[in-house]
Amino acid sequence: MENVNQVTVAGHLVKSAELRYTTTGKPVASFVVATNKRISEEKQIVSYIPVNAWNQAEELGALVKGDAVLVTGELRTGSYEKNGRTVYTWHVQASNVMVAPFVNNKGNGNGNFDSFADERRDEIPF
């Protein structure tokens, strides 16, 4: 059996994306996507998912807080030592990021993914 490491995340940016460059000049955009899952009428679980994007880095560096995105990629883990203890890290290494084309997208989180999905329905191969 082949191993699979694939992640899909749909949500809104917690703060504006950060565009950095490696020592060799390669750009990378980093941002955090907030997702929520409603458990009941009065309770929901919010997850904050760190994302690094190399492929579309300069374009994605312009994303701002509240922008709605659909990210696909793989989960990456790492670790480092701090004060004699091992600290484990994780993030989504994005292979593709789609920015949702909402009318009220900038900074207020009023967009919804249903309208985004309706607009893209013809592109779905099944």
PDB file of N, CA and C in Angstrom, residues 6-78:
ATOM      1  N   GLN A   6      -1.839  13.966   2.556  1.00  0.00           N
ATOM      2  CA  GLN A   6      -2.519  15.038   1.853  1.00  0.00           C
ATOM      3  C   GLN A   6      -3.447  15.760   2.810  1.00  0.00           C
ATOM      4  N   VAL A   7      -3.397  17.083   2.775  1.00  0.00           N
ATOM      5  CA  VAL A   7      -4.185  17.923   3.664  1.00  0.00           C
ATOM      6  C   VAL A   7      -4.958  18.930   2.822  1.00  0.00           C
ATOM      7  N   THR A   8      -6.217  19.155   3.179  1.00  0.00           N
ATOM      8  CA  THR A   8      -7.021  20.217   2.570  1.00  0.00           C
ATOM      9  C   THR A   8      -7.580  21.072   3.697  1.00  0.00           C
ATOM     10  N   VAL A   9      -7.379  22.373   3.596  1.00  0.00           N
ATOM     11  CA  VAL A   9      -7.821  23.305   4.631  1.00  0.00           C
ATOM     12  C   VAL A   9      -8.568  24.452   3.971  1.00  0.00           C
ATOM     13  N   ALA A  10      -9.767  24.756   4.472  1.00  0.00           N
ATOM     14  CA  ALA A  10     -10.532  25.909   4.007  1.00  0.00           C
ATOM     15  C   ALA A  10     -10.810  26.784   5.208  1.00  0.00           C
ATOM     16  N   GLY A  11     -10.453  28.053   5.103  1.00  0.00           N
ATOM     17  CA  GLY A  11     -10.673  28.969   6.219  1.00  0.00           C
ATOM     18  C   GLY A  11     -10.247  30.376   5.875  1.00  0.00           C
ATOM     19  N   HIS A  12     -10.036  31.190   6.905  1.00  0.00           N
ATOM     20  CA  HIS A  12      -9.669  32.594   6.742  1.00  0.00           C
ATOM     21  C   HIS A  12      -8.331  32.872   7.423  1.00  0.00           C
ATOM     22  N   LEU A  13      -7.559  33.787   6.844  1.00  0.00           N
ATOM     23  CA  LEU A  13      -6.275  34.161   7.426  1.00  0.00           C
ATOM     24  C   LEU A  13      -6.478  34.869   8.761  1.00  0.00           C
ATOM     25  N   VAL A  14      -5.663  34.497   9.739  1.00  0.00           N
ATOM     26  CA  VAL A  14      -5.711  35.095  11.068  1.00  0.00           C
ATOM     27  C   VAL A  14      -5.051  36.471  11.059  1.00  0.00           C
ATOM     28  N   LYS A  15      -3.991  36.605  10.286  1.00  0.00           N
ATOM     29  CA  LYS A  15      -3.317  37.891  10.087  1.00  0.00           C
ATOM     30  C   LYS A  15      -2.702  37.871   8.693  1.00  0.00           C
ATOM     31  N   SER A  16      -2.235  38.993   8.238  1.00  0.00           N
ATOM     32  CA  SER A  16      -1.674  39.090   6.889  1.00  0.00           C
ATOM     33  C   SER A  16      -0.496  38.148   6.710  1.00  0.00           C
ATOM     34  N   ALA A  17      -0.347  37.646   5.489  1.00  0.00           N
ATOM     35  CA  ALA A  17       0.741  36.719   5.170  1.00  0.00           C
ATOM     36  C   ALA A  17       2.093  37.427   5.294  1.00  0.00           C
ATOM     37  N   GLU A  18       3.109  36.645   5.616  1.00  0.00           N
ATOM     38  CA  GLU A  18       4.477  37.161   5.712  1.00  0.00           C
ATOM     39  C   GLU A  18       5.280  36.578   4.550  1.00  0.00           C
ATOM     40  N   LEU A  19       5.895  37.446   3.760  1.00  0.00           N
ATOM     41  CA  LEU A  19       6.723  37.006   2.646  1.00  0.00           C
ATOM     42  C   LEU A  19       8.187  37.141   3.051  1.00  0.00           C
ATOM     43  N   ARG A  20       8.903  36.017   2.995  1.00  0.00           N
ATOM     44  CA  ARG A  20      10.329  36.002   3.343  1.00  0.00           C
ATOM     45  C   ARG A  20      11.108  35.429   2.165  1.00  0.00           C
ATOM     46  N   TYR A  21      12.424  35.594   2.224  1.00  0.00           N
ATOM     47  CA  TYR A  21      13.297  35.041   1.191  1.00  0.00           C
ATOM     48  C   TYR A  21      14.403  34.238   1.850  1.00  0.00           C
ATOM     49  N   THR A  22      14.737  33.089   1.242  1.00  0.00           N
ATOM     50  CA  THR A  22      15.843  32.284   1.757  1.00  0.00           C
ATOM     51  C   THR A  22      17.154  32.986   1.423  1.00  0.00           C
ATOM     52  N   THR A  23      18.246  32.453   1.939  1.00  0.00           N
ATOM     53  CA  THR A  23      19.557  33.051   1.653  1.00  0.00           C
ATOM     54  C   THR A  23      19.904  32.961   0.168  1.00  0.00           C
ATOM     55  N   THR A  24      19.266  32.046  -0.554  1.00  0.00           N
ATOM     56  CA  THR A  24      19.500  31.930  -1.998  1.00  0.00           C
ATOM     57  C   THR A  24      18.498  32.755  -2.810  1.00  0.00           C
ATOM     58  N   GLY A  25      17.624  33.497  -2.110  1.00  0.00           N
ATOM     59  CA  GLY A  25      16.682  34.376  -2.792  1.00  0.00           C
ATOM     60  C   GLY A  25      15.350  33.758  -3.159  1.00  0.00           C
ATOM     61  N   LYS A  26      15.090  32.536  -2.719  1.00  0.00           N
ATOM     62  CA  LYS A  26      13.816  31.871  -3.024  1.00  0.00           C
ATOM     63  C   LYS A  26      12.737  32.387  -2.069  1.00  0.00           C
ATOM     64  N   PRO A  27      11.576  32.838  -2.609  1.00  0.00           N
ATOM     65  CA  PRO A  27      10.515  33.372  -1.744  1.00  0.00           C
ATOM     66  C   PRO A  27       9.671  32.268  -1.098  1.00  0.00           C
ATOM     67  N   VAL A  28       9.190  32.552   0.106  1.00  0.00           N
ATOM     68  CA  VAL A  28       8.249  31.671   0.792  1.00  0.00           C
ATOM     69  C   VAL A  28       7.238  32.555   1.538  1.00  0.00           C
ATOM     70  N   ALA A  29       5.961  32.243   1.378  1.00  0.00           N
ATOM     71  CA  ALA A  29       4.897  32.957   2.085  1.00  0.00           C
ATOM     72  C   ALA A  29       4.430  32.086   3.246  1.00  0.00           C
ATOM     73  N   SER A  30       4.286  32.698   4.406  1.00  0.00           N
ATOM     74  CA  SER A  30       3.809  31.992   5.603  1.00  0.00           C
ATOM     75  C   SER A  30       2.567  32.704   6.129  1.00  0.00           C
ATOM     76  N   PHE A  31       1.578  31.903   6.516  1.00  0.00           N
ATOM     77  CA  PHE A  31       0.365  32.470   7.085  1.00  0.00           C
ATOM     78  C   PHE A  31      -0.337  31.416   7.921  1.00  0.00           C
ATOM     79  N   VAL A  32      -1.306  31.852   8.718  1.00  0.00           N
ATOM     80  CA  VAL A  32      -2.075  30.949   9.572  1.00  0.00           C
ATOM     81  C   VAL A  32      -3.538  31.024   9.143  1.00  0.00           C
ATOM     82  N   VAL A  33      -4.136  29.851   8.929  1.00  0.00           N
ATOM     83  CA  VAL A  33      -5.536  29.759   8.521  1.00  0.00           C
ATOM     84  C   VAL A  33      -6.363  29.288   9.722  1.00  0.00           C
ATOM     85  N   ALA A  34      -7.434  30.007  10.011  1.00  0.00           N
ATOM     86  CA  ALA A  34      -8.362  29.608  11.071  1.00  0.00           C
ATOM     87  C   ALA A  34      -9.522  28.841  10.446  1.00  0.00           C
ATOM     88  N   THR A  35      -9.834  27.698  11.033  1.00  0.00           N
ATOM     89  CA  THR A  35     -10.994  26.916  10.614  1.00  0.00           C
ATOM     90  C   THR A  35     -11.876  26.694  11.833  1.00  0.00           C
ATOM     91  N   ASN A  36     -13.157  26.526  11.603  1.00  0.00           N
ATOM     92  CA  ASN A  36     -14.028  26.230  12.743  1.00  0.00           C
ATOM     93  C   ASN A  36     -14.993  25.115  12.398  1.00  0.00           C
ATOM     94  N   LYS A  37     -15.342  24.360  13.423  1.00  0.00           N
ATOM     95  CA  LYS A  37     -16.284  23.255  13.287  1.00  0.00           C
ATOM     96  C   LYS A  37     -17.336  23.417  14.375  1.00  0.00           C
ATOM     97  N   ARG A  38     -18.586  23.518  13.948  1.00  0.00           N
ATOM     98  CA  ARG A  38     -19.673  23.682  14.905  1.00  0.00           C
ATOM     99  C   ARG A  38     -19.984  22.338  15.547  1.00  0.00           C
ATOM    100  N   ILE A  39     -19.945  22.314  16.867  1.00  0.00           N
ATOM    101  CA  ILE A  39     -20.245  21.116  17.644  1.00  0.00           C
ATOM    102  C   ILE A  39     -21.717  21.097  18.040  1.00  0.00           C
ATOM    103  N   SER A  40     -22.223  22.259  18.425  1.00  0.00           N
ATOM    104  CA  SER A  40     -23.627  22.402  18.795  1.00  0.00           C
ATOM    105  C   SER A  40     -24.030  23.841  18.492  1.00  0.00           C
ATOM    106  N   GLU A  41     -25.261  24.192  18.835  1.00  0.00           N
ATOM    107  CA  GLU A  41     -25.733  25.558  18.590  1.00  0.00           C
ATOM    108  C   GLU A  41     -24.837  26.611  19.245  1.00  0.00           C
ATOM    109  N   GLU A  42     -24.339  26.308  20.423  1.00  0.00           N
ATOM    110  CA  GLU A  42     -23.563  27.309  21.158  1.00  0.00           C
ATOM    111  C   GLU A  42     -22.067  27.016  21.254  1.00  0.00           C
ATOM    112  N   LYS A  43     -21.599  25.938  20.659  1.00  0.00           N
ATOM    113  CA  LYS A  43     -20.185  25.587  20.788  1.00  0.00           C
ATOM    114  C   LYS A  43     -19.563  25.248  19.436  1.00  0.00           C
ATOM    115  N   GLN A  44     -18.346  25.760  19.231  1.00  0.00           N
ATOM    116  CA  GLN A  44     -17.579  25.407  18.048  1.00  0.00           C
ATOM    117  C   GLN A  44     -16.110  25.242  18.419  1.00  0.00           C
ATOM    118  N   ILE A  45     -15.400  24.470  17.621  1.00  0.00           N
ATOM    119  CA  ILE A  45     -13.971  24.256  17.817  1.00  0.00           C
ATOM    120  C   ILE A  45     -13.237  25.044  16.736  1.00  0.00           C
ATOM    121  N   VAL A  46     -12.295  25.878  17.141  1.00  0.00           N
ATOM    122  CA  VAL A  46     -11.498  26.653  16.195  1.00  0.00           C
ATOM    123  C   VAL A  46     -10.089  26.079  16.174  1.00  0.00           C
ATOM    124  N   SER A  47      -9.565  25.850  14.980  1.00  0.00           N
ATOM    125  CA  SER A  47      -8.193  25.369  14.814  1.00  0.00           C
ATOM    126  C   SER A  47      -7.404  26.415  14.039  1.00  0.00           C
ATOM    127  N   TYR A  48      -6.145  26.599  14.423  1.00  0.00           N
ATOM    128  CA  TYR A  48      -5.255  27.546  13.761  1.00  0.00           C
ATOM    129  C   TYR A  48      -4.146  26.744  13.098  1.00  0.00           C
ATOM    130  N   ILE A  49      -4.090  26.802  11.772  1.00  0.00           N
ATOM    131  CA  ILE A  49      -3.215  25.925  11.011  1.00  0.00           C
ATOM    132  C   ILE A  49      -2.138  26.739  10.296  1.00  0.00           C
ATOM    133  N   PRO A  50      -0.861  26.536  10.666  1.00  0.00           N
ATOM    134  CA  PRO A  50       0.224  27.256   9.987  1.00  0.00           C
ATOM    135  C   PRO A  50       0.481  26.676   8.595  1.00  0.00           C
ATOM    136  N   VAL A  51       0.717  27.563   7.627  1.00  0.00           N
ATOM    137  CA  VAL A  51       0.926  27.162   6.238  1.00  0.00           C
ATOM    138  C   VAL A  51       2.177  27.846   5.699  1.00  0.00           C
ATOM    139  N   ASN A  52       2.997  27.093   4.958  1.00  0.00           N
ATOM    140  CA  ASN A  52       4.116  27.652   4.193  1.00  0.00           C
ATOM    141  C   ASN A  52       3.855  27.366   2.731  1.00  0.00           C
ATOM    142  N   ALA A  53       4.013  28.373   1.880  1.00  0.00           N
ATOM    143  CA  ALA A  53       3.775  28.209   0.442  1.00  0.00           C
ATOM    144  C   ALA A  53       4.999  28.704  -0.325  1.00  0.00           C
ATOM    145  N   TRP A  54       5.585  27.816  -1.102  1.00  0.00           N
ATOM    146  CA  TRP A  54       6.736  28.162  -1.924  1.00  0.00           C
ATOM    147  C   TRP A  54       6.319  28.450  -3.355  1.00  0.00           C
ATOM    148  N   ASN A  55       5.362  27.686  -3.890  1.00  0.00           N
ATOM    149  CA  ASN A  55       4.999  27.773  -5.311  1.00  0.00           C
ATOM    150  C   ASN A  55       4.457  29.130  -5.725  1.00  0.00           C
ATOM    151  N   GLN A  56       3.567  29.695  -4.958  1.00  0.00           N
ATOM    152  CA  GLN A  56       2.914  30.962  -5.308  1.00  0.00           C
ATOM    153  C   GLN A  56       3.312  32.050  -4.313  1.00  0.00           C
ATOM    154  N   ALA A  57       4.493  31.966  -3.771  1.00  0.00           N
ATOM    155  CA  ALA A  57       4.873  32.779  -2.617  1.00  0.00           C
ATOM    156  C   ALA A  57       4.687  34.280  -2.818  1.00  0.00           C
ATOM    157  N   GLU A  58       5.185  34.830  -3.897  1.00  0.00           N
ATOM    158  CA  GLU A  58       5.107  36.288  -4.056  1.00  0.00           C
ATOM    159  C   GLU A  58       3.665  36.756  -4.223  1.00  0.00           C
ATOM    160  N   GLU A  59       2.848  35.984  -4.921  1.00  0.00           N
ATOM    161  CA  GLU A  59       1.436  36.317  -5.068  1.00  0.00           C
ATOM    162  C   GLU A  59       0.720  36.208  -3.714  1.00  0.00           C
ATOM    163  N   LEU A  60       1.009  35.146  -2.975  1.00  0.00           N
ATOM    164  CA  LEU A  60       0.333  34.905  -1.699  1.00  0.00           C
ATOM    165  C   LEU A  60       0.823  35.839  -0.600  1.00  0.00           C
ATOM    166  N   GLY A  61       1.978  36.435  -0.771  1.00  0.00           N
ATOM    167  CA  GLY A  61       2.483  37.387   0.207  1.00  0.00           C
ATOM    168  C   GLY A  61       1.596  38.605   0.353  1.00  0.00           C
ATOM    169  N   ALA A  62       0.697  38.826  -0.611  1.00  0.00           N
ATOM    170  CA  ALA A  62      -0.216  39.969  -0.576  1.00  0.00           C
ATOM    171  C   ALA A  62      -1.520  39.662   0.164  1.00  0.00           C
ATOM    172  N   LEU A  63      -1.703  38.421   0.643  1.00  0.00           N
ATOM    173  CA  LEU A  63      -2.925  38.079   1.367  1.00  0.00           C
ATOM    174  C   LEU A  63      -3.009  38.866   2.669  1.00  0.00           C
ATOM    175  N   VAL A  64      -4.223  39.248   3.031  1.00  0.00           N
ATOM    176  CA  VAL A  64      -4.421  40.024   4.258  1.00  0.00           C
ATOM    177  C   VAL A  64      -5.375  39.303   5.204  1.00  0.00           C
ATOM    178  N   LYS A  65      -5.369  39.748   6.441  1.00  0.00           N
ATOM    179  CA  LYS A  65      -6.228  39.178   7.470  1.00  0.00           C
ATOM    180  C   LYS A  65      -7.671  39.114   6.969  1.00  0.00           C
ATOM    181  N   GLY A  66      -8.293  37.937   7.160  1.00  0.00           N
ATOM    182  CA  GLY A  66      -9.687  37.751   6.772  1.00  0.00           C
ATOM    183  C   GLY A  66      -9.878  37.147   5.403  1.00  0.00           C
ATOM    184  N   ASP A  67      -8.840  37.139   4.556  1.00  0.00           N
ATOM    185  CA  ASP A  67      -8.979  36.534   3.233  1.00  0.00           C
ATOM    186  C   ASP A  67      -9.332  35.060   3.377  1.00  0.00           C
ATOM    187  N   ALA A  68     -10.265  34.598   2.561  1.00  0.00           N
ATOM    188  CA  ALA A  68     -10.672  33.197   2.567  1.00  0.00           C
ATOM    189  C   ALA A  68      -9.816  32.426   1.567  1.00  0.00           C
ATOM    190  N   VAL A  69      -9.282  31.292   2.014  1.00  0.00           N
ATOM    191  CA  VAL A  69      -8.409  30.477   1.162  1.00  0.00           C
ATOM    192  C   VAL A  69      -8.782  29.005   1.256  1.00  0.00           C
ATOM    193  N   LEU A  70      -8.451  28.289   0.190  1.00  0.00           N
ATOM    194  CA  LEU A  70      -8.557  26.839   0.146  1.00  0.00           C
ATOM    195  C   LEU A  70      -7.152  26.336  -0.146  1.00  0.00           C
ATOM    196  N   VAL A  71      -6.556  25.624   0.816  1.00  0.00           N
ATOM    197  CA  VAL A  71      -5.166  25.181   0.732  1.00  0.00           C
ATOM    198  C   VAL A  71      -5.127  23.669   0.595  1.00  0.00           C
ATOM    199  N   THR A  72      -4.328  23.187  -0.348  1.00  0.00           N
ATOM    200  CA  THR A  72      -4.037  21.755  -0.421  1.00  0.00           C
ATOM    201  C   THR A  72      -2.528  21.589  -0.318  1.00  0.00           C
ATOM    202  N   GLY A  73      -2.113  20.518   0.309  1.00  0.00           N
ATOM    203  CA  GLY A  73      -0.686  20.280   0.486  1.00  0.00           C
ATOM    204  C   GLY A  73      -0.458  19.058   1.343  1.00  0.00           C
ATOM    205  N   GLU A  74       0.679  19.043   2.027  1.00  0.00           N
ATOM    206  CA  GLU A  74       0.985  17.912   2.900  1.00  0.00           C
ATOM    207  C   GLU A  74       1.455  18.406   4.257  1.00  0.00           C
ATOM    208  N   LEU A  75       1.265  17.562   5.260  1.00  0.00           N
ATOM    209  CA  LEU A  75       1.662  17.886   6.617  1.00  0.00           C
ATOM    210  C   LEU A  75       3.152  17.637   6.774  1.00  0.00           C
ATOM    211  N   ARG A  76       3.871  18.632   7.298  1.00  0.00           N
ATOM    212  CA  ARG A  76       5.300  18.508   7.555  1.00  0.00           C
ATOM    213  C   ARG A  76       5.549  18.691   9.048  1.00  0.00           C
ATOM    214  N   THR A  77       6.487  17.921   9.570  1.00  0.00           N
ATOM    215  CA  THR A  77       6.838  18.019  10.985  1.00  0.00           C
ATOM    216  C   THR A  77       8.306  18.348  11.123  1.00  0.00           C
ATOM    217  N   GLY A  78       8.668  18.842  12.281  1.00  0.00           N
ATOM    218  CA  GLY A  78      10.063  19.152  12.570  1.00  0.00           C
ATOM    219  C   GLY A  78      10.253  19.230  14.066  1.00  0.00           C
TER     220      GLY A  78
END
